[in-house]
Every structure is written in C-alpha cells, then in structure tokens.
Coordinates of C-alpha atoms in Angstrom, one line a residue:
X1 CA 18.7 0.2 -12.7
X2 CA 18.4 -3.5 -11.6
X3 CA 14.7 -4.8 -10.7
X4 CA 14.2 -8.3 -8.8
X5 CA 11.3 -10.4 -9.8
X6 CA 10.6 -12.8 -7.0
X7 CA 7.3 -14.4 -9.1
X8 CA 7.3 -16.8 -11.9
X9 CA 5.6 -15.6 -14.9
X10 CA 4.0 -19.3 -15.5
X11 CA 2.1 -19.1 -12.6
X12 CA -0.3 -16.3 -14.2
X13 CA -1.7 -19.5 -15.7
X14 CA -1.8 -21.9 -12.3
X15 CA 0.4 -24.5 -13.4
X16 CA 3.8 -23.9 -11.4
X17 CA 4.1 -22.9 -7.9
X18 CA 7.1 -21.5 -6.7
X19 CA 7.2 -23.0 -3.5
X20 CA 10.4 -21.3 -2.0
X21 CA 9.7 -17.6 -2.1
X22 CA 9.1 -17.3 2.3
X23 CA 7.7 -14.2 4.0
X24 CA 10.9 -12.6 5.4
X25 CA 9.8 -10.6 8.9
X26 CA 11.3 -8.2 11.1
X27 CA 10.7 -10.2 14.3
X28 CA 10.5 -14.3 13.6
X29 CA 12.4 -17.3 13.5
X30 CA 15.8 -18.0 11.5
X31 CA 13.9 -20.9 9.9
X32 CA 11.1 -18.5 8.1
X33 CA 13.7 -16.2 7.6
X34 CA 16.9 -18.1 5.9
X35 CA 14.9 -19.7 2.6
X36 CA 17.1 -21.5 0.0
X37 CA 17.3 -20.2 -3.5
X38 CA 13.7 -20.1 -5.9
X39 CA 12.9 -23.3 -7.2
X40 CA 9.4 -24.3 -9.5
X41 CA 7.7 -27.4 -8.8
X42 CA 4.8 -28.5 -10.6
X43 CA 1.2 -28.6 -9.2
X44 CA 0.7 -32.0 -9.0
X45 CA 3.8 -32.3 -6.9
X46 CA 2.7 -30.1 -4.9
X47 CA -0.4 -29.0 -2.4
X48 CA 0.2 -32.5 -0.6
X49 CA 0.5 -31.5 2.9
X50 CA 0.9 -28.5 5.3
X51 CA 4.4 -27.9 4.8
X52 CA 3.1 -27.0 1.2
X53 CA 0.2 -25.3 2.6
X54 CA 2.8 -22.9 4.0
X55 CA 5.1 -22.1 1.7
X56 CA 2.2 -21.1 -0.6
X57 CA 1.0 -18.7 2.2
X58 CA 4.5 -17.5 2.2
X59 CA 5.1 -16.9 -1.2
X60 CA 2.3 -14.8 -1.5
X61 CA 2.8 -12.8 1.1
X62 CA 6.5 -12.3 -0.4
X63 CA 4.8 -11.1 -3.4
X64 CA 3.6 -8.5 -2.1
X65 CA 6.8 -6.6 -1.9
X66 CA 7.6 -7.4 -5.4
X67 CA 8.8 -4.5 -7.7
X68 CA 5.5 -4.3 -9.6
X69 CA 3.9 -3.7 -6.2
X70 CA 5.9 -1.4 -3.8
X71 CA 8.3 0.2 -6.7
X72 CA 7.7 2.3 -9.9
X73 CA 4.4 1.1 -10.6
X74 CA 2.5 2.3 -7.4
X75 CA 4.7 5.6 -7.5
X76 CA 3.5 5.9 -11.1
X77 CA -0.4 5.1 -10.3
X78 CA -0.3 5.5 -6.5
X79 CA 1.4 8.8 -5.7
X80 CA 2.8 11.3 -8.7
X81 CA -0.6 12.0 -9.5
X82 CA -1.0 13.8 -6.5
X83 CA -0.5 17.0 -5.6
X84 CA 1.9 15.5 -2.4
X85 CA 4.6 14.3 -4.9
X86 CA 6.6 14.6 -7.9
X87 CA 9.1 12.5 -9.9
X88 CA 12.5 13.5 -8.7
X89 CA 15.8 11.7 -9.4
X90 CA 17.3 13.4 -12.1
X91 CA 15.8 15.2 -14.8
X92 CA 16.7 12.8 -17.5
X93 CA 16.1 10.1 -15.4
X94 CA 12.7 7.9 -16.1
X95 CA 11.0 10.5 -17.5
X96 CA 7.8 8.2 -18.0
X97 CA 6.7 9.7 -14.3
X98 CA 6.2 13.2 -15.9
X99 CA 3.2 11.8 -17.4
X100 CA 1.5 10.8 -14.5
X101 CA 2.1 14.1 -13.0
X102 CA 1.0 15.8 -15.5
X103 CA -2.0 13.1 -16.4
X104 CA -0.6 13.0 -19.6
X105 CA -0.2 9.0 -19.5
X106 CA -1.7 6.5 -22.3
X107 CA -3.0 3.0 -22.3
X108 CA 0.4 2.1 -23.4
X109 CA 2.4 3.2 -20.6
X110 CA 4.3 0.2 -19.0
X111 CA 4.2 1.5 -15.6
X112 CA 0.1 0.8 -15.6
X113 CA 0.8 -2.3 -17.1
X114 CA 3.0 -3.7 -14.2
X115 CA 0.7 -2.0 -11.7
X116 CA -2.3 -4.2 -13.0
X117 CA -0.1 -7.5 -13.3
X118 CA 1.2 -6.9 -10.2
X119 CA -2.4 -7.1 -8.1
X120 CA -3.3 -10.0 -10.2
X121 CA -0.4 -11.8 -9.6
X122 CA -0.8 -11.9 -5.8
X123 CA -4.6 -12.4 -6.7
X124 CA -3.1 -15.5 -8.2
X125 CA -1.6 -16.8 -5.3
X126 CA -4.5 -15.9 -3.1
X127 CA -6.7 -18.2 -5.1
X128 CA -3.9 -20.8 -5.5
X129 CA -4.2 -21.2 -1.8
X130 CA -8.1 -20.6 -1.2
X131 CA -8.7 -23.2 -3.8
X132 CA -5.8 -25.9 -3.1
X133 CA -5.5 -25.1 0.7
X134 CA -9.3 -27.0 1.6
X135 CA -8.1 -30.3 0.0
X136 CA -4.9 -30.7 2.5
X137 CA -5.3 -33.1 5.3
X138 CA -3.4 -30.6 8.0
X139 CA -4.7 -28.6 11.2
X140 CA -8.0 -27.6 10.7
X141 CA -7.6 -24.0 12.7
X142 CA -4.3 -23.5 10.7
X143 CA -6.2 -24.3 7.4
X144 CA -8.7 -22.0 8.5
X145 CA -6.4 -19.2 9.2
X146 CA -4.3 -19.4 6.0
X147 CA -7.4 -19.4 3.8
X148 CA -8.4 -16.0 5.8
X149 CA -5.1 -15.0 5.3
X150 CA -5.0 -15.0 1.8
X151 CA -8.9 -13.6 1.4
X152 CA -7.5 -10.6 3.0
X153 CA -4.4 -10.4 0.6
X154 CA -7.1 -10.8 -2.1
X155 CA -9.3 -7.9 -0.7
X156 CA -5.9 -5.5 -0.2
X157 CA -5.2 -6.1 -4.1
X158 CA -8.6 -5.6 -5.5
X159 CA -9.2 -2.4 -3.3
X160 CA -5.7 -1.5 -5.1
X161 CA -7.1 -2.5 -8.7
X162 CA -10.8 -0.8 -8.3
X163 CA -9.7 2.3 -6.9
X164 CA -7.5 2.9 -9.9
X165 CA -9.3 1.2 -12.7
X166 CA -12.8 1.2 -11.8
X167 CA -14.7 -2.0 -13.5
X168 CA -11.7 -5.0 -13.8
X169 CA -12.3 -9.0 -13.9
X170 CA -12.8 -10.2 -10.8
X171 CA -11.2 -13.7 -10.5
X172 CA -12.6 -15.3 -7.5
X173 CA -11.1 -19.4 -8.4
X174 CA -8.4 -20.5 -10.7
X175 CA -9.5 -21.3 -14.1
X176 CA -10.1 -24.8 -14.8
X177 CA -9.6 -24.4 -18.9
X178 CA -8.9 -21.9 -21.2
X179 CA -12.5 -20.3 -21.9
X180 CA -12.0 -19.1 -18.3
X181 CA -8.8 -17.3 -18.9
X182 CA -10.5 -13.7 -20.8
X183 CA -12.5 -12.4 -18.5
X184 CA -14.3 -8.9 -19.3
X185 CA -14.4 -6.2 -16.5
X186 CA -16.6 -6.6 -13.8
X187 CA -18.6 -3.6 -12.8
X188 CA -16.9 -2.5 -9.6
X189 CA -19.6 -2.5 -7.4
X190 CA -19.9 -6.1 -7.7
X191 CA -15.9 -5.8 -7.5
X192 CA -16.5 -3.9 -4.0
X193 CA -19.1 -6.5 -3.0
X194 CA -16.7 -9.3 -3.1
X195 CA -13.4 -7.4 -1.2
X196 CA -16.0 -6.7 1.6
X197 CA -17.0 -10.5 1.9
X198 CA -13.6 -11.7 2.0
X199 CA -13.1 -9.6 4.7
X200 CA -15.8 -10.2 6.4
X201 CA -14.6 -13.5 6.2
X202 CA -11.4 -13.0 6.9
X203 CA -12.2 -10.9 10.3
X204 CA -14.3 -13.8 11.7
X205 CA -11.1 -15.9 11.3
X206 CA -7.6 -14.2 12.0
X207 CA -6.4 -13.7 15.6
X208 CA -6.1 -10.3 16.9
X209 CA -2.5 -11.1 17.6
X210 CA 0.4 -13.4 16.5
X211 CA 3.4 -15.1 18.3
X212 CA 7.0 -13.8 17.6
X213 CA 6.8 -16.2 14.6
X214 CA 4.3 -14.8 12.7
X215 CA 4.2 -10.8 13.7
X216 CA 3.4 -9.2 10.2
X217 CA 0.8 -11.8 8.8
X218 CA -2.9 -10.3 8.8
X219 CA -4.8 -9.7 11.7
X220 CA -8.4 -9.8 12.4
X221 CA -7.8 -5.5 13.0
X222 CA -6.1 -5.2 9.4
X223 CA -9.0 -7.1 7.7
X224 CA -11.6 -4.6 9.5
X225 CA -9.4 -1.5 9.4
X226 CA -9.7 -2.4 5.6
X227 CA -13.0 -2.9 5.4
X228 CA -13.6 0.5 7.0
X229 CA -11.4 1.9 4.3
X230 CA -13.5 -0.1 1.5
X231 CA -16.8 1.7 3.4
X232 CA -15.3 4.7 3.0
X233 CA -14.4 5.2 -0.4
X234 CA -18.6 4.1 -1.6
X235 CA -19.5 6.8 1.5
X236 CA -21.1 3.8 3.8
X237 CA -20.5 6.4 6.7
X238 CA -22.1 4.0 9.6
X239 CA -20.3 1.1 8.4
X240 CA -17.0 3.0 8.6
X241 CA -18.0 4.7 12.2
X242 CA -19.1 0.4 13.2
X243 CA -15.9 -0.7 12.1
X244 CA -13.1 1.8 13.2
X245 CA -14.9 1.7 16.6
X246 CA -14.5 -2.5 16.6
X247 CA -10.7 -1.7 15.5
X248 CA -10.5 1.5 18.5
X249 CA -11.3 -1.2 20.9
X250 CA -8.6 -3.9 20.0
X251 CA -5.6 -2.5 22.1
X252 CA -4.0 -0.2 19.0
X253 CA -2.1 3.2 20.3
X254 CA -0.4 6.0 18.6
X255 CA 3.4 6.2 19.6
X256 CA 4.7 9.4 21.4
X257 CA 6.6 10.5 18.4
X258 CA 5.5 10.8 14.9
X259 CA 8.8 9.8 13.2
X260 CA 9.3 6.9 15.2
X261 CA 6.6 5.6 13.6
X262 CA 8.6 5.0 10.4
X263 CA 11.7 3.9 11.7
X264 CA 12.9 0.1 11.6
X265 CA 13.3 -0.1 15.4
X266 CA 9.6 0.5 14.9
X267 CA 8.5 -2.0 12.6
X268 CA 4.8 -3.6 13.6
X269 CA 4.6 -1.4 16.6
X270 CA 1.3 -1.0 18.6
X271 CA 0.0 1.5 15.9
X272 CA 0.6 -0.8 12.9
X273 CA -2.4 -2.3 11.4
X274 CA -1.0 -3.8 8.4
X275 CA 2.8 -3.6 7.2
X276 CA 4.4 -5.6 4.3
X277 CA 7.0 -7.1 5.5
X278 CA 10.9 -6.4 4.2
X279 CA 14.1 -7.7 5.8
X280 CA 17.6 -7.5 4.9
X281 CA 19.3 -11.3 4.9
X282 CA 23.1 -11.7 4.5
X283 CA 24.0 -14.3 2.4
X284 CA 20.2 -14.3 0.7
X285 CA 20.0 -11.4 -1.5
X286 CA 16.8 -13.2 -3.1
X287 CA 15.1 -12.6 -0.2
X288 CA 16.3 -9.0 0.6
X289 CA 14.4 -8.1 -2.7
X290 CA 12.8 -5.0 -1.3
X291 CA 13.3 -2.4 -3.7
X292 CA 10.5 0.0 -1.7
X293 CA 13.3 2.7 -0.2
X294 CA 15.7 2.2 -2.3
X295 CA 14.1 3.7 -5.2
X296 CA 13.1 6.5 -3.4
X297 CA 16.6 7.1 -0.9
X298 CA 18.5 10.2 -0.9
X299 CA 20.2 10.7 -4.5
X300 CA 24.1 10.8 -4.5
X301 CA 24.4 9.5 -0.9
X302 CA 25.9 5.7 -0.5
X303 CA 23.3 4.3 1.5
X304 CA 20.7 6.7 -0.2
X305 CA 19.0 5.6 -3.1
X306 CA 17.3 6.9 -6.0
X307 CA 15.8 9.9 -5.5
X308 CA 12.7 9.4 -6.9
X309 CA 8.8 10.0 -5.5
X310 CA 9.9 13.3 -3.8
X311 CA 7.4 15.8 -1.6
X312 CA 6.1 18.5 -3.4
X313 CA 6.4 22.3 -2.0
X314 CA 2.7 22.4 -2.2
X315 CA 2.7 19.6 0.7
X316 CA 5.0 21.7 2.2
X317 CA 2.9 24.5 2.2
X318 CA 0.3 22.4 3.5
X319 CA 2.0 22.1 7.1
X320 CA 0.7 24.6 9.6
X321 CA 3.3 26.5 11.8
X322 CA 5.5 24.2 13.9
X323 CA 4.1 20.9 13.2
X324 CA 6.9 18.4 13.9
X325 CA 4.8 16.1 10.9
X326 CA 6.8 18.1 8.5
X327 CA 10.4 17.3 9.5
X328 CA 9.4 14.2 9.7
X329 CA 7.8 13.4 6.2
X330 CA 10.7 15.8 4.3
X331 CA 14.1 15.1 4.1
X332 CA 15.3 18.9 3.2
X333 CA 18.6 18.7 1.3
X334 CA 21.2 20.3 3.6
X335 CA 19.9 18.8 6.8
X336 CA 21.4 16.3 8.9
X337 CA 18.8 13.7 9.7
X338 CA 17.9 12.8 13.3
X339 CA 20.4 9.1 13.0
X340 CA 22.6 11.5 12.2
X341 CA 23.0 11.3 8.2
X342 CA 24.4 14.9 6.4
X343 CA 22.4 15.0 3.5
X344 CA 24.0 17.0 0.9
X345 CA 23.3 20.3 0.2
X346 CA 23.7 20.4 -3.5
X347 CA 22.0 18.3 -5.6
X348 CA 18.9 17.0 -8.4
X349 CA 16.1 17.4 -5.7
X350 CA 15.6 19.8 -2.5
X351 CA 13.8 17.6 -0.7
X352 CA 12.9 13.4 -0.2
X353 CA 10.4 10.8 1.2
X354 CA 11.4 10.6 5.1
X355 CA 9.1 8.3 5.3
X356 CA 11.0 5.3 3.5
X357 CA 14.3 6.6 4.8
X358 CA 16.8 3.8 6.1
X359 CA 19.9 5.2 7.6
X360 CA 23.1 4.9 5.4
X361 CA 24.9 2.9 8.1
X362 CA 22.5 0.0 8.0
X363 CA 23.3 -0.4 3.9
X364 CA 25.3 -3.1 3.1
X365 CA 27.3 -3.4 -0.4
X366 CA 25.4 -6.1 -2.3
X367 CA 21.9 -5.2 -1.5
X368 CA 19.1 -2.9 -2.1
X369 CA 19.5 0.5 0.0
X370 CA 17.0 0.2 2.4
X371 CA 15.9 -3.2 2.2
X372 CA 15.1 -3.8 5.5
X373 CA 12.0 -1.3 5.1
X374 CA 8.8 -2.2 6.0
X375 CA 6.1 -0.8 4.0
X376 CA 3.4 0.6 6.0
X377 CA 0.0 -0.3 4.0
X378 CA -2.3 1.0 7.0
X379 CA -1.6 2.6 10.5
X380 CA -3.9 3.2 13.6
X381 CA -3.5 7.2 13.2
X382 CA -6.0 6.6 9.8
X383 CA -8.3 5.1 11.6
X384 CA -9.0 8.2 13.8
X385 CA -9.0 9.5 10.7
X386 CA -11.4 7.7 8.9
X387 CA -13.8 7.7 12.4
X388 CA -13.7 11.4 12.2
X389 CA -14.5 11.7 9.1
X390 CA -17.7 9.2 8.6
X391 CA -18.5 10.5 12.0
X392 CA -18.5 14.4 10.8
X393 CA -20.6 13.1 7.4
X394 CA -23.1 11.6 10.3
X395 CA -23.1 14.7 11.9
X396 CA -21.7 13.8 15.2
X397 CA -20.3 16.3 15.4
X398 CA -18.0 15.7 19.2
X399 CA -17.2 11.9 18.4
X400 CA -15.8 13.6 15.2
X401 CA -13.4 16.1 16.9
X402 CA -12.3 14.1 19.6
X403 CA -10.9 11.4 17.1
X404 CA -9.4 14.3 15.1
X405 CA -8.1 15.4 18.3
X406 CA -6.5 12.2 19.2
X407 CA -4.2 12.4 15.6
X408 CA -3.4 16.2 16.3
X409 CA -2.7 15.9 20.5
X410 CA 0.2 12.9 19.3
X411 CA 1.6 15.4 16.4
X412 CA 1.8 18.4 19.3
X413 CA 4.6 16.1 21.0
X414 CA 3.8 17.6 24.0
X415 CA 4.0 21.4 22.5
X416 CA 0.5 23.0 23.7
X417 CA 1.8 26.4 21.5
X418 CA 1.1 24.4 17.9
X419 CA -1.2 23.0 16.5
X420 CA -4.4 24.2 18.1
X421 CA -7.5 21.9 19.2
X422 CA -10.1 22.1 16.4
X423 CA -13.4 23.5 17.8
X424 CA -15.6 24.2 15.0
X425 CA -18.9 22.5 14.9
X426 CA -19.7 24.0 11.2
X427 CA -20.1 20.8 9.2
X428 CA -18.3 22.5 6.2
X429 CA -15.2 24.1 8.2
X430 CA -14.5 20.6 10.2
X431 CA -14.9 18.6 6.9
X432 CA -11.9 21.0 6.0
X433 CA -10.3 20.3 8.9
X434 CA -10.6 16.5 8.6
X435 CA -9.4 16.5 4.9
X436 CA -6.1 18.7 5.8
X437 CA -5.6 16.4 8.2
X438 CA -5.3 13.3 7.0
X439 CA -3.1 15.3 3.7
X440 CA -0.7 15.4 6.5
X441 CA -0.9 13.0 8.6
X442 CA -0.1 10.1 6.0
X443 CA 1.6 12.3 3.4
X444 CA 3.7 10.5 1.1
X445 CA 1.6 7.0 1.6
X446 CA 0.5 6.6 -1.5
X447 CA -3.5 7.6 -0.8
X448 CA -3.4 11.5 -1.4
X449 CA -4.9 11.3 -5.1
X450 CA -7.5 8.6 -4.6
X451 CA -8.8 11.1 -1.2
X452 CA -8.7 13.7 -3.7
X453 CA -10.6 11.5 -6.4
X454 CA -12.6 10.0 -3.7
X455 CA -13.8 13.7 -2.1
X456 CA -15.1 14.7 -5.7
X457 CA -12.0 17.5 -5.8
X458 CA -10.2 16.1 -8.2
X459 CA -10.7 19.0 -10.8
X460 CA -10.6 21.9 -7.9
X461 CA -6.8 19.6 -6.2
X462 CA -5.6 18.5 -9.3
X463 CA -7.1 20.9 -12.4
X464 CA -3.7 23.1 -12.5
X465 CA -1.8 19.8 -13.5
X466 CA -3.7 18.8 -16.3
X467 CA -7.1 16.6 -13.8
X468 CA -9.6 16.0 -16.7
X469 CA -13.3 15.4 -14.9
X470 CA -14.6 12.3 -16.3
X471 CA -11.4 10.9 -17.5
X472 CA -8.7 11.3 -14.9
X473 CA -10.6 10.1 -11.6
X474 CA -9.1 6.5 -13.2
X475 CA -6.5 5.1 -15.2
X476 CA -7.0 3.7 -18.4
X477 CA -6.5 -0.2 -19.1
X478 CA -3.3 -1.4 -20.3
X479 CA -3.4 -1.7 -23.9
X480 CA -1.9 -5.0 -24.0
X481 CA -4.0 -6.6 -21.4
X482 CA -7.0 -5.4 -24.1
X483 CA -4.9 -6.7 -26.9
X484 CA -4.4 -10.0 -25.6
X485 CA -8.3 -9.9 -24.6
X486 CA -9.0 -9.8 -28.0
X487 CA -11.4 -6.7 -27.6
X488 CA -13.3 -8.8 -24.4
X489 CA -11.9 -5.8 -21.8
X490 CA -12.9 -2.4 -22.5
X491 CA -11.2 0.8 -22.5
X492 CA -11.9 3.5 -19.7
X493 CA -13.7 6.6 -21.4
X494 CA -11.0 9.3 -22.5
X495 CA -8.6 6.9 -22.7

C-alpha cells in the first residue's frame, strides 16, 4: 500500500519551509489549484513578502489531508475504538487495527505515533505562520486573516491531540534553541484554555464567508462551531447553548437529503461548517494526495478502495425503522448504490463507509480512489446537536427538542410515518434521545468513541470489547516520542 507524504520531516525543527505544497479546493481558481512540484527553501529566503505569506497558509492547510491525518492514524485512534466501526479489508490485511478494537494497543504502536506527529506537524506550520506572518510588510486585513486562519488550524489539532491523549506539550511559538525543543506535557486544562483563546481570536477575525477563491479556508462559524465543541467536551453547557445559537444565526441550513450531504456535487454546501479540502488534479498527482476514501472504498471494486474502517452491525442495529440515515451511512455488499455502482455481492466485508464513497466512474488510473473527497471535519446538523444537548443538561427542556427536532424533521425526507417527533420532557429519556441521535446522525465521523468517553459510558458502550475505566478513556504516549524525551514526557497510567 503506497502512502504520500506532502510534509518535510526538517520542518519539525523550523528550519525549512516547503513553500509549494497549495491548498487544492473544490471551487477556486486554476492558479491556487495547478502548484508545481514540492520544493524546500530555507528560512532566511523565505517569509519576505505576501506571496510567501501565502504559500505558508497554503501548505498548512494542505497538511491537513496528509496521510498521518485523514488515513490510518485517525481510523486507528479516531474510529475502531468505537462501537460504530471495525477494521475491515481483509483479514490478514493490517492487522494492527485489531488492537484498537479490541483496546489491546501499546505505547509502541505506530499508528499512535503518526497520529501525534501528524497534529504537531500542522501545529508546526500554524506557528511558522503566527510567528513569521507579523513581520511581513503586506495587507494588514490579509495579515490579520491568515494569522486567524492558522490559530484556528492550531485549535482543530490540539482539540484532536487532548481529546485522545489528555496532558501533551503545548507549543504556542517556534523554539528559538534547542532547550525549547523537550517539552513535558501540559496539563490539559491549560491545553483547553489556549484552543479556546485562539478561537476566540480567530472568530473576532475571519469572515463569515469567502469569495469563489477561497471557499474551504476557515470561517468565523467554523472557529465558533469549534469552540462549542471544545465547551462541550469540559461540560460548559451555557457556553455551548451561547455559541451554537451565534453559529444558528449565520445563514447555515440542513440540505433536503441526508446523503447529498456527502457527495462531491456537495462539497462546502450551506450545511458545511468546516471541510478539509481534497481535489483530484490531472497531471499533479502531488497535489491529489488524498488518501481519505481511498483507504476506506469498496474492496475488489476498480474505483473502490481499500476496505478498511467499515460500519459495525451494532450501528446498524442502532437505526430505528425506516430511517433513510442508514442507507445512507452503509454501503451493504450486494446493493447498487444510488450513482448507480453494483457493489459486489461476495466479498471480505458485508458492509462500507458511505460516507467517504466516490463513485467508481470519477477514478482515474494514476491517482488515489476517491481523491476528490472532501473530508467533513464539522457540519451544521452537529450543531443542533450539540444545542440540544447543552440545552437538555440546562434543563430547557423545548429549546432542546426543537433543535433535536430540526436534525430528525431533515432525516424524515418528507416521510411523517418514521421517525416520530420526540416528546419526552424526562431529563433522563431525552438525554437518551439526544445521545442516539447524534450515534446516527454523524456515524462514521470519527467522534463516536470520544462521545462515548466524553458521556462517562465508556465502560457501559465499550466494556464488551475490552474498555478498561481509568486506562482506556485515552491513548497512551508514543514510546518513541518518550524515548527521544529522555524521560521529560510521561506515560498515561495503564499504559
């Protein structure tokens, strides 16, 4: 299996830049889209002007579909460990992922490792521009908004890094000399503390909307739909009600049907809040380095994929009678997709992610299945969600429901027989409600096991696959990032 790296390894350390890596988006320019091939340059040749200024912005938003962050890593830390997904492919195939599903994974595992240098190499390039970006003699407003930019792209990876590790170094600034370089864990409140001031930051900065250019960079609703999410997982219930309702007010909608939502056609619709951006370039395979769909595309289909990362029967279980969500989430081997696609009806796996699904006439021979995928990091459906649920903790009981009812009215499709209105004003029965909910509204986007974590049911969800209480709610450090600390970072307990 062939990985792209689009990230030079020296720039862990800050002294190379590579300045050609370009945000590639699903509705822009030719110029942003057609970069030439990746190129170093060193530091001091660089950060002279805005056309410098740029390219840095791009680059690390490029990073951000990189393998370590949108491939095996985040399946490995993000997903398996749920009770939504399993490993899938075929049975001798990576067989690493059986650890995480059965939370039988070590310190040593490489798949936490590239997790971890994943988020700090975007961290890397949010600094490099926060810190060299100031200095640049170049539109004030545009200086502003890239520095905002890139706080947020900070914020997004250290919500990643703290929900899954708990304490971890917070890097704020480049290091100036080596004594900066090992820096022990920071305890994550502090770590939660600083992602909410960058995006509080950030909000007070970026536009609510781009022009055709620049569709896909972040928006001053994907820094606070983020920040809600940051309130939500330390239980700051009236600062998650405060900032869904500034985001419920900015103009976002929930399209008519549910798996339009995921389809290219779709990409950075009216219901996206934040989406990575992926795009398939002929003639520039570099940039077409989006592996996200690919590894997880129908197995023994051309114009499939790998077959990994596939739903769970428990998630189909989870589905209540007739709700469209379900055909639209699972690709059932057998079926013949909506865009027309016969999936096969033998095969490794009975079912797939419909959610990453690309249809097998847009592959091209040459590049990644499914490169033209965007990721979807955050939509507006989860923050009904999150409303309803912060709202229901508050005990508002009717602002609850009706943003509940808002998600479940779209997933009805117009079908008053399914999926009945939720009445109940029992604090205990709606908090139910509100939790199988959002299971399957946004199953298969990587958030089902930190919910679980999150909701204190890790043990009760997750005990029958091996959940250890006061071990499993994180992952342990990588052994080699403690190795080459020299005993500064510490190991998780358990671990």
């Amino acid at each position: 299996m062939k990985k792209y790296s689009i990230i030079s390894t020296a720039l862990k350390v800050g002294k190379y830049l590579p300045v050609a890596l370009v945000l590639t988006l699903s509705s822009c320019s030719d110029s942003f889209l057609e970069v030439p091939p990746q190129g170093q340059q060193p530091s001091e040749q660089f950060w002279k002007n805005e056309a410098d200024a740029t390219k840095a912005v791009n680059a690390m938003y490029a990073n951000l579909r990189s393998w370590n962050n949108t491939a095996f890593a985040p399946i490995a830390v993000e997903s398996v460990p749920s009770d939504d997904a399993e490993k899938g492919s075929s049975p001798s195939d990576a067989t690493f992922f059986n650890k995480f599903d059965t939370f039988t994974h070590t310190s040593t595992e490489g798949q936490i490792a590239d997790f971890w240098t994943g988020q700090y190499q975007s961290i890397n390039y949010a600094n490099q521009v926060i810190t060299n970006i100031p200095a640049i003699s170049m539109d004030e407003g545009l200086k502003a908004r890239y520095i905002a930019e890139a706080k947020f792209v900070r914020a997004y990876c250290y919500f990643r890094l703290v929900r899954a590790f708990g304490d971890v170094p917070l890097r704020l600034s480049l290091a100036t000399d080596a004594s900066q370089y090992n820096l022990a864990r920071t305890p994550k409140a502090q770590v939660w503390a600083a992602i909410e001031k960058d995006l509080q930051d950030a909000a007070t900065v970026l536009p609510q909307t781009y022009g055709a250019a620049d569709i896909g960079r972040a928006t001053k609703g994907a820094a606070l739909g983020l920040n809600a999410k940051v309130a939500l997982y330390q239980k700051k219930w009236s600062d998650v009600v405060s900032l869904t309702k500034q985001v419920m007010g900015m103009g976002y909608g929930l399209l008519p049907n549910y798996d339009s939502v995921f389809r290219i056609p779709n990409e950075n619709s009216k219901e996206s809040i934040f989406e990575i951006q992926c795009k398939l370039i002929l003639g520039n395979a570099s940039a077409s380095s989006s592996q996200y769909s690919q590894v997880q595309g129908v197995r023994g289909a051309q114009g499939g994929g790998w077959g990994f990362n596939v739903p769970t029967q428990d998630l189909v279980n989870e589905f209540e009678a007739g709700d469209p969500r379900l055909d639209a989430t699972i690709i059932f081997r057998g079926e013949t997709t909506p865009q027309g696609d016969a999936i096969p009806a033998t095969g490794d796996n009975p079912m797939y992610n419909q959610k990453s699904y690309v249809p097998f006439s847009l592959f091209v021979s040459g590049y990644n299945e499914g490169a033209e995928q965007n990721v979807r990091v955050m939509r507006y459906a989860e923050v009904l969600l999150m409303n309803a649920e912060a709202n229901m903790e508050l005990g508002n009981t009717a602002d609850a429901l009706a943003s509940l009812e808002m998600v479940r009215a779209r997933a009805r499709q117009g079908n008053a027989a399914i999926l009945p209105k939720v009445t109940t004003t029992d604090q205990a029965q709606l908090r139910k409600a509100i939790y199988h909910e959002r299971r399957v509204e946004m199953a298969m986007e990587f958030d089902r096991f930190f919910d679980v974590v999150r909701q204190g049911r890790g043990a009760e969800v997750l005990g029958k696959k091996g959940f250890k209480t006061g071990v499993n709610e994180v992952f342990p450090i990588p052994q080699n990032e403690i190795d080459l600390s020299a005993g500064v970072l510490k190991q998780n307990p358990g671990y």
